[in-house]
Amino acid sequence: MSYTDDLVAANSAVAANTAKTGITTSQASAITANTAKTGITTDQASAITANTAKVGYTDDLVAANSAVAANTAKTGITTAQASAITANTAKTGITTDQASAITANTAKVGYTDDLVAANSAVAANTAKTGITTDQASAITANTAKVGYTDDLVAANSAVAANTAKTGITTDQASAITANTAKVGYTDDLVAANSAVAANYGKDWNYNRSSFCDHSKYRQGWLHR
């Protein structure tokens, strides 16, 4: 049976589809707006072209790279290093005593501003006056004093005069040396002298005291 226009038009399914609206007005507007859009800019198109020309890494390229090959051939750690790591891993970080000491020290209460302020000794020392008014005045007076410096001493006329003096002359020094070399009389030397011992036995009414005085007189005379 062939289709004629009348038969097609009389077909209920064709009539139903003919009555349908393909798209709504909003959809038609959206299609128009999207048609007017530019997909990508010229710069974006150029970037896509440049990136497309790039050669990425493939397994073959990576395997053929000399730096990759050199790093692949490296040994991560030596046997000795591996043994050292094992030994260090087995070590105990701190001993039981050390752990106990840490716990004890952690429990200690340090000084805080409040604890210091509440301490009676601190309060007593805080209340003390460092120095009295008289002491402050004395410090000020002493600070104002000029001490002796090498320049001040050298510029002092009395110091200069005394510096210019000659302590002793050559003759005086010689006389001191000669007198120092003399042997004076002592009680032991007098007692040991035979002439003195002989005269001491005579009846001259000498006693030890008067003789010693006489000896001292002679000693003084000899040192003149």
XYZ file of N, CA and C in Angstrom:
672
model
N 0.870 -1.168 0.000
C 0.000 0.000 0.000
C 0.907 1.218 0.000
N 0.674 2.122 -0.867
C 1.524 3.313 -0.989
C 0.965 4.411 -0.120
N 1.878 5.314 0.295
C 1.496 6.469 1.129
C 1.119 7.637 0.235
N -0.024 8.251 0.516
C -0.409 9.485 -0.183
C -0.503 10.561 0.857
N -0.535 11.792 0.450
C -0.603 12.917 1.396
C -1.825 12.789 2.292
N -2.887 12.353 1.698
C -4.109 12.238 2.512
C -3.968 11.162 3.569
N -3.388 10.057 3.171
C -3.208 8.978 4.151
C -2.278 9.401 5.291
N -1.189 10.077 4.918
C -0.221 10.543 5.935
C -0.896 11.523 6.863
N -1.660 12.468 6.288
C -2.303 13.489 7.105
C -3.347 12.881 8.011
N -3.970 11.781 7.536
C -5.020 11.150 8.316
C -4.466 10.240 9.403
N -3.163 9.997 9.378
C -2.542 9.108 10.372
C -2.461 9.845 11.702
N -2.982 9.176 12.745
C -3.052 9.847 14.057
C -1.664 10.152 14.626
N -0.693 9.232 14.441
C 0.662 9.426 14.962
C 1.294 10.609 14.255
N 1.096 10.684 12.933
C 1.667 11.811 12.174
C 1.022 13.094 12.632
N -0.285 13.060 12.871
C -0.992 14.260 13.314
C -0.484 14.726 14.668
N -0.233 13.719 15.601
C 0.274 14.070 16.933
C 1.649 14.700 16.841
N 2.544 14.113 16.023
C 3.908 14.660 15.892
C 3.898 16.019 15.205
N 2.946 16.170 14.245
C 2.855 17.451 13.540
C 2.438 18.551 14.506
N 1.608 18.181 15.508
C 1.112 19.170 16.455
C 2.168 19.582 17.487
N 3.265 18.814 17.644
C 4.305 19.115 18.638
C 5.090 20.363 18.259
N 5.539 21.080 19.294
C 6.456 22.214 19.088
C 7.871 21.674 19.299
N 8.744 21.842 18.337
C 10.111 21.264 18.410
C 10.902 21.801 19.595
N 10.974 23.094 19.721
C 11.701 23.707 20.858
C 10.890 24.896 21.324
N 11.125 25.286 22.561
C 10.422 26.449 23.101
C 11.126 27.713 22.662
N 10.475 28.840 22.931
C 11.076 30.135 22.585
C 12.372 30.352 23.346
N 12.417 29.963 24.646
C 13.641 30.112 25.451
C 14.771 29.276 24.895
N 14.431 28.043 24.496
C 15.475 27.179 23.922
C 16.005 27.761 22.623
N 15.098 28.332 21.801
C 15.537 28.933 20.542
C 16.470 30.108 20.812
N 16.178 30.915 21.870
C 17.036 32.067 22.220
C 18.400 31.603 22.704
N 18.381 30.523 23.502
C 19.640 29.993 24.017
C 20.513 29.483 22.875
N 19.871 28.826 21.893
C 20.634 28.326 20.730
C 21.256 29.484 19.974
N 20.491 30.564 19.795
C 21.008 31.729 19.079
C 22.197 32.339 19.806
N 22.071 32.446 21.183
C 23.154 33.038 21.972
C 24.409 32.181 21.911
N 24.219 30.872 22.026
C 25.390 29.975 22.004
C 26.056 29.961 20.633
N 25.237 30.090 19.580
C 25.796 30.118 18.232
C 26.690 31.339 18.054
N 26.325 32.445 18.732
C 27.088 33.681 18.575
C 28.403 33.671 19.369
N 28.534 32.736 20.323
C 29.757 32.700 21.153
C 30.973 32.264 20.346
N 32.169 32.789 20.752
C 33.446 32.347 20.179
C 33.998 31.284 21.095
N 34.287 30.104 20.589
C 34.743 28.986 21.423
C 36.027 29.315 22.193
N 37.085 29.700 21.495
C 38.352 30.061 22.131
C 38.908 31.277 21.415
N 39.800 32.006 22.137
C 40.430 33.188 21.533
C 41.599 32.750 20.667
N 42.144 33.726 19.941
C 43.307 33.441 19.076
C 44.499 32.988 19.910
N 44.718 33.652 21.086
C 45.844 33.275 21.951
C 45.670 31.856 22.469
N 44.420 31.510 22.853
C 44.181 30.157 23.346
C 44.421 29.120 22.252
N 44.019 29.460 21.022
C 44.254 28.544 19.900
C 45.738 28.346 19.659
N 46.533 29.456 19.775
C 47.995 29.370 19.581
C 48.617 28.516 20.672
N 48.130 28.697 21.913
C 48.660 27.910 23.019
C 48.376 26.431 22.832
N 47.189 26.114 22.367
C 46.836 24.714 22.110
C 47.766 24.122 21.061
N 48.062 24.906 20.015
C 48.957 24.432 18.946
C 50.357 24.170 19.493
N 50.853 25.129 20.327
C 52.208 24.989 20.884
C 52.287 23.783 21.805
N 51.270 23.609 22.647
C 51.285 22.470 23.577
C 51.145 21.145 22.852
N 50.420 21.162 21.757
C 50.252 19.937 20.968
C 51.580 19.498 20.364
N 52.449 20.502 20.026
C 53.741 20.189 19.404
C 54.767 19.679 20.402
N 54.485 19.851 21.702
C 55.444 19.412 22.713
C 55.498 17.898 22.761
N 56.739 17.410 23.132
C 56.926 15.974 23.272
C 56.918 15.656 24.765
N 55.988 14.912 25.248
C 55.936 14.534 26.659
C 56.894 13.395 26.928
N 56.937 12.977 28.212
C 57.801 11.868 28.577
C 57.074 10.555 28.337
N 57.800 9.656 27.691
C 57.296 8.294 27.522
C 58.261 7.370 28.245
N 57.879 6.122 28.438
C 58.759 5.165 29.099
C 60.090 5.049 28.376
N 60.045 5.058 27.041
C 61.288 4.927 26.257
C 62.185 6.150 26.439
N 61.566 7.352 26.423
C 62.368 8.571 26.588
C 63.007 8.626 27.975
N 62.243 8.251 29.015
C 62.779 8.250 30.381
C 63.914 7.252 30.508
N 63.730 6.058 29.983
C 64.753 5.016 30.081
C 66.020 5.413 29.341
N 65.897 6.206 28.261
C 67.053 6.605 27.457
C 67.769 7.819 28.041
N 67.211 8.463 29.061
C 67.812 9.666 29.629
C 69.000 9.277 30.508
N 70.190 9.921 30.285
C 71.414 9.526 30.991
C 71.322 9.821 32.500
N 70.720 10.967 32.863
C 70.602 11.296 34.279
C 69.723 10.285 34.990
N 68.617 9.886 34.345
C 67.724 8.889 34.937
C 68.454 7.561 35.102
N 69.235 7.183 34.079
C 69.980 5.929 34.130
C 70.996 5.951 35.271
N 71.702 7.122 35.463
C 72.702 7.237 36.521
C 72.056 7.113 37.899
N 70.916 7.784 38.093
C 70.227 7.721 39.387
C 69.664 6.331 39.655
N 69.245 5.649 38.589
C 68.720 4.302 38.741
C 69.804 3.352 39.215
N 71.061 3.599 38.781
C 72.177 2.725 39.128
C 72.691 2.957 40.544
N 72.268 4.044 41.177
C 72.781 4.358 42.518
C 72.213 3.387 43.544
N 73.064 3.136 44.601
C 72.609 2.338 45.732
C 72.127 3.313 46.798
N 70.914 3.143 47.248
C 70.346 4.087 48.215
C 71.185 4.212 49.474
N 71.491 3.143 50.151
C 72.352 3.140 51.320
C 73.230 1.913 51.255
N 74.392 1.982 51.922
C 75.307 0.851 51.939
C 74.855 -0.134 53.004
N 75.503 -1.312 53.001
C 75.195 -2.327 54.007
C 75.505 -1.810 55.403
N 76.640 -1.076 55.511
C 77.027 -0.529 56.823
C 75.997 0.485 57.321
N 75.508 1.315 56.389
C 74.499 2.298 56.775
C 73.200 1.627 57.197
N 72.841 0.570 56.488
C 71.631 -0.167 56.852
C 71.765 -0.771 58.240
N 72.984 -1.303 58.556
C 73.229 -1.884 59.883
C 73.160 -0.822 60.966
N 73.722 0.369 60.659
C 73.694 1.466 61.625
C 72.264 1.910 61.902
N 71.457 1.945 60.849
C 70.045 2.329 61.030
C 69.334 1.327 61.925
N 69.603 0.037 61.702
C 68.986 -1.008 62.512
C 69.393 -0.878 63.980
N 70.719 -0.623 64.195
C 71.230 -0.486 65.565
C 70.615 0.728 66.253
N 70.547 1.840 65.543
C 69.980 3.059 66.134
C 68.488 2.912 66.414
N 67.810 2.155 65.558
C 66.374 1.939 65.759
C 66.135 1.150 67.041
N 67.068 0.236 67.348
C 66.922 -0.612 68.534
C 67.266 0.117 69.828
N 67.895 1.276 69.725
C 68.309 2.001 70.930
C 67.099 2.554 71.676
N 67.279 2.680 73.022
C 66.262 3.320 73.846
C 66.634 4.785 73.980
N 65.715 5.656 73.643
C 66.010 7.087 73.647
C 66.522 7.580 74.985
N 65.842 7.293 76.051
C 66.271 7.695 77.379
C 66.077 6.525 78.322
N 66.854 6.542 79.428
C 66.750 5.477 80.409
C 65.562 5.746 81.332
N 65.262 4.734 82.163
C 64.168 4.885 83.129
C 64.462 6.017 84.106
N 65.734 6.101 84.555
C 66.109 7.174 85.481
C 65.928 8.545 84.832
N 66.327 8.643 83.570
C 66.173 9.919 82.872
C 64.703 10.298 82.724
N 63.877 9.292 82.419
C 62.443 9.553 82.292
C 61.859 10.022 83.619
N 62.316 9.389 84.728
C 61.845 9.784 86.060
C 62.282 11.208 86.390
N 63.529 11.550 86.024
C 64.033 12.900 86.280
C 63.242 13.938 85.498
N 62.901 13.599 84.262
C 62.101 14.513 83.439
C 60.731 14.736 84.074
N 60.130 13.632 84.569
C 58.817 13.744 85.203
C 58.889 14.610 86.451
N 59.954 14.394 87.251
C 60.118 15.175 88.482
C 60.317 16.651 88.171
N 61.148 16.949 87.177
C 61.417 18.349 86.820
C 60.184 19.019 86.219
N 59.389 18.221 85.495
C 58.163 18.777 84.908
C 57.174 19.180 85.994
N 57.187 18.424 87.098
C 56.247 18.686 88.183
C 56.650 19.885 89.038
N 57.886 20.355 88.886
C 58.347 21.481 89.697
C 57.611 22.754 89.318
N 57.404 23.586 90.311
C 56.756 24.880 90.062
C 57.840 25.946 90.024
N 58.000 26.599 88.899
C 58.992 27.663 88.788
C 58.463 28.932 89.427
N 59.234 29.989 89.337
C 58.821 31.269 89.887
C 57.936 32.014 88.894
N 56.797 32.476 89.378
C 55.934 33.338 88.579
C 55.883 34.693 89.259
N 55.356 35.699 88.568
C 55.258 37.032 89.161
C 54.460 37.016 90.455
N 53.380 36.230 90.469
C 52.541 36.173 91.661
C 53.276 35.516 92.821
N 53.995 34.410 92.558
C 54.733 33.730 93.621
C 55.834 34.612 94.192
N 56.532 35.316 93.312
C 57.603 36.208 93.768
C 57.023 37.329 94.623
N 55.913 37.929 94.161
C 55.302 39.042 94.886
C 54.788 38.594 96.249
N 54.355 37.339 96.358
C 53.809 36.833 97.613
C 54.882 36.355 98.579
N 56.126 36.315 98.157
C 57.216 35.830 99.006
C 57.593 36.896 100.032
N 57.624 36.503 101.319
C 57.865 37.485 102.379
C 59.257 38.107 102.289
N 60.270 37.287 101.948
C 61.635 37.816 101.842
C 61.737 38.835 100.720
N 61.085 38.538 99.591
C 61.088 39.476 98.472
C 60.404 40.781 98.878
N 59.256 40.630 99.572
C 58.533 41.818 100.007
C 59.378 42.675 100.952
N 60.106 41.988 101.885
C 60.957 42.717 102.826
C 62.071 43.462 102.112
N 62.698 42.794 101.140
C 63.789 43.446 100.392
C 63.265 44.577 99.514
N 62.050 44.407 98.991
C 61.453 45.452 98.161
C 61.205 46.706 98.985
N 60.860 46.504 100.275
C 60.561 47.639 101.145
C 61.801 48.381 101.619
N 62.962 47.781 101.453
C 64.196 48.413 101.919
C 64.530 49.642 101.091
N 65.181 50.611 101.759
C 65.698 51.789 101.062
C 67.139 51.503 100.685
N 67.444 51.601 99.437
C 68.790 51.252 98.968
C 69.872 52.063 99.677
N 69.782 53.366 99.652
C 70.736 54.224 100.351
C 69.968 55.376 100.981
N 70.551 55.950 102.030
C 69.916 57.081 102.697
C 70.227 58.366 101.943
N 69.563 59.460 102.388
C 69.812 60.766 101.762
C 71.251 61.188 101.973
N 71.781 60.957 103.198
C 73.180 61.323 103.479
C 74.143 60.540 102.594
N 73.841 59.247 102.399
C 74.714 58.440 101.537
C 74.670 58.934 100.093
N 73.464 59.310 99.632
C 73.345 59.837 98.274
C 74.132 61.124 98.122
N 74.059 61.993 99.149
C 74.808 63.257 99.109
C 76.313 63.000 99.095
N 76.747 62.022 99.911
C 78.169 61.684 99.956
C 78.648 61.152 98.611
N 77.824 60.318 97.973
C 78.180 59.779 96.650
C 78.311 60.925 95.646
N 77.379 61.877 95.691
C 77.436 63.007 94.767
C 78.707 63.821 94.993
N 79.022 64.065 96.299
C 80.226 64.836 96.619
C 81.484 64.126 96.154
N 81.551 62.809 96.389
C 82.737 62.048 95.987
C 82.860 61.958 94.471
N 81.720 61.883 93.793
C 81.739 61.838 92.331
C 82.310 63.128 91.759
N 82.043 64.250 92.443
C 82.522 65.549 91.957
C 84.006 65.759 92.194
N 84.610 64.922 93.058
C 86.035 65.086 93.350
C 86.885 64.698 92.136
N 88.023 65.410 92.026
C 88.965 65.093 90.949
C 90.087 64.261 91.547
N 90.226 63.039 91.119
C 91.294 62.182 91.621
C 92.631 62.556 90.996
N 93.681 61.856 91.397
C 95.008 62.107 90.850
C 95.187 61.325 89.558
N 95.645 61.992 88.532
C 96.021 61.342 87.277
C 97.510 61.592 87.053
N 98.123 60.866 86.130
C 99.549 61.060 85.847
C 99.833 62.502 85.441
N 98.931 63.082 84.650
C 99.154 64.456 84.196
C 99.055 65.444 85.342
N 98.047 65.248 86.252
C 97.897 66.158 87.389
C 99.092 66.068 88.329
N 99.575 64.840 88.580
C 100.732 64.669 89.462
C 101.965 65.330 88.859
N 102.196 65.107 87.541
C 103.370 65.683 86.878
C 103.323 67.203 86.871
N 102.103 67.775 86.834
C 101.969 69.234 86.780
C 102.028 69.886 88.155
N 102.030 69.086 89.235
C 102.056 69.637 90.591
C 103.449 70.157 90.921
N 103.510 71.423 91.410
C 104.815 72.055 91.649
C 105.590 71.356 92.759
N 104.885 70.917 93.827
C 105.576 70.252 94.922
C 106.166 68.928 94.461
N 105.397 68.189 93.640
C 105.908 66.925 93.108
C 107.138 67.173 92.239
N 107.049 68.199 91.401
C 108.180 68.523 90.524
C 109.411 68.869 91.348
N 109.225 69.664 92.464
C 110.352 70.059 93.309
C 110.989 68.855 93.976
N 110.158 67.945 94.501
C 110.689 66.742 95.157
C 111.371 65.810 94.155
N 110.823 65.770 92.939
C 111.429 64.928 91.904
C 112.830 65.426 91.570
N 113.024 66.749 91.616
C 114.322 67.350 91.260
C 115.370 67.186 92.350
N 114.936 66.811 93.565
C 115.892 66.690 94.671
C 116.785 65.475 94.477
N 118.038 65.590 94.985
C 118.955 64.454 95.012
C 118.872 63.847 96.393
N 118.567 62.587 96.486
C 118.356 61.940 97.784
C 119.580 62.073 98.682
N 120.724 61.563 98.259
C 121.979 61.706 98.990
C 123.099 61.910 97.982
N 124.180 62.527 98.432
C 125.320 62.757 97.541
C 126.160 61.485 97.475
N 127.137 61.506 96.578
C 128.054 60.361 96.441
C 128.853 60.154 97.713
N 129.324 61.284 98.316
C 130.098 61.181 99.568
C 129.253 60.587 100.687
N 127.973 61.018 100.750
C 127.098 60.468 101.790
C 126.869 58.974 101.586
N 126.712 58.560 100.337
C 126.526 57.143 100.047
C 127.750 56.335 100.463
N 128.960 56.885 100.202
C 130.205 56.195 100.575
C 130.326 56.072 102.090
N 129.950 57.160 102.801
C 130.023 57.147 104.263
C 129.059 56.115 104.837
N 127.861 56.018 104.259
C 126.893 55.019 104.724
C 127.438 53.619 104.530
N 128.078 53.383 103.391
C 128.652 52.065 103.099
C 129.745 51.713 104.107
N 130.630 52.717 104.403
C 131.729 52.476 105.347
C 131.195 52.184 106.745
N 130.198 52.954 107.187
C 129.652 52.747 108.530
C 128.901 51.420 108.620
N 128.265 51.021 107.537
C 127.549 49.746 107.530
C 128.502 48.587 107.711
N 129.724 48.721 107.175
C 130.721 47.640 107.247
C 131.365 47.527 108.625
N 131.241 48.546 109.477
C 131.849 48.492 110.813
C 131.138 47.470 111.691
N 131.912 46.828 112.582
C 131.356 45.884 113.531
C 131.232 46.576 114.876
N 130.035 46.767 115.355
C 129.853 47.406 116.660
C 130.050 46.400 117.777
N 129.964 46.895 119.026
C 130.091 46.029 120.197
C 128.719 45.539 120.628
N 128.634 44.230 120.834
C 127.430 43.642 121.399
C 127.805 43.024 122.736
N 126.834 42.658 123.556
C 127.116 42.031 124.853
C 127.943 40.768 124.688
N 127.628 39.972 123.658
C 128.364 38.716 123.440
C 129.814 38.986 123.070
N 130.061 40.020 122.184
C 131.439 40.324 121.786
C 132.251 40.862 122.979
N 131.627 41.700 123.790
C 132.332 42.262 124.955
C 132.668 41.155 125.953
N 131.688 40.278 126.220
C 131.901 39.210 127.194
C 132.981 38.250 126.735
N 133.107 38.072 125.385
C 134.101 37.137 124.855
C 135.490 37.748 124.769
N 135.626 39.072 124.992
C 136.933 39.735 124.885
C 137.776 39.434 126.125
N 138.978 38.914 125.905
C 139.830 38.480 127.046
C 140.248 39.653 127.920
N 140.526 40.795 127.307
C 140.945 41.966 128.093
C 139.809 42.435 128.973
N 138.618 42.392 128.441
C 137.461 42.808 129.239
C 137.278 41.846 130.399
N 137.415 40.532 130.098
C 137.252 39.533 131.149
C 138.280 39.742 132.251
N 139.552 40.071 131.870
C 140.611 40.299 132.871
C 140.317 41.525 133.708
N 139.899 42.593 133.071
C 139.607 43.833 133.802
C 138.373 43.682 134.673
N 137.463 42.822 134.263
C 136.233 42.638 135.016
C 136.514 42.017 136.377
N 137.600 41.219 136.429
C 137.953 40.575 137.693
C 138.642 41.502 138.679
N 139.140 42.661 138.231
C 139.849 43.586 139.104
C 138.883 44.323 140.028
N 139.445 44.836 141.187
C 138.623 45.535 142.157
C 138.570 47.003 141.822
N 137.897 47.329 140.712
C 137.751 48.728 140.276
C 136.357 49.247 140.594
N 135.636 48.471 141.339
C 134.271 48.850 141.711
C 133.390 49.039 140.476
N 133.682 48.207 139.452
C 132.820 48.202 138.249
C 131.784 47.113 138.408
N 130.617 47.403 138.041
C 129.625 46.341 137.900
C 129.258 46.186 136.427
N 128.467 45.187 136.158
C 128.132 44.891 134.753
C 127.373 46.033 134.108
N 126.491 46.678 134.893
C 125.676 47.742 134.318
C 126.526 48.920 133.908
N 127.450 49.346 134.814
C 128.278 50.500 134.468
C 129.227 50.175 133.338
N 129.692 48.913 133.309
C 130.607 48.534 132.226
C 129.906 48.541 130.874
N 128.675 48.064 130.892
C 127.920 48.059 129.630
C 127.675 49.474 129.155
N 127.389 50.365 130.124
C 127.194 51.765 129.731
C 128.472 52.315 129.132
N 129.618 51.972 129.749
C 130.902 52.419 129.229
C 131.151 51.838 127.838
N 130.738 50.557 127.677
C 130.922 49.902 126.366
C 130.096 50.592 125.311
N 128.853 50.960 125.715
C 127.990 51.648 124.752
C 128.575 53.006 124.391
N 129.216 53.653 125.377
C 129.842 54.948 125.104
C 130.963 54.776 124.105
N 131.799 53.710 124.338
C 132.894 53.448 123.416
C 132.365 53.090 122.025
N 131.265 52.307 122.011
C 130.695 51.916 120.719
C 130.247 53.141 119.952
N 129.552 54.077 120.640
C 129.123 55.301 120.002
C 130.303 56.136 119.529
N 131.384 56.140 120.331
C 132.577 56.904 119.969
C 133.254 56.316 118.724
N 133.263 54.965 118.658
C 133.904 54.324 117.530
C 133.126 54.544 116.235
N 131.842 54.744 116.354
C 131.016 54.929 115.139
C 131.002 56.356 114.665
N 131.732 57.225 115.361
C 131.732 58.606 114.890
C 132.587 58.759 113.634
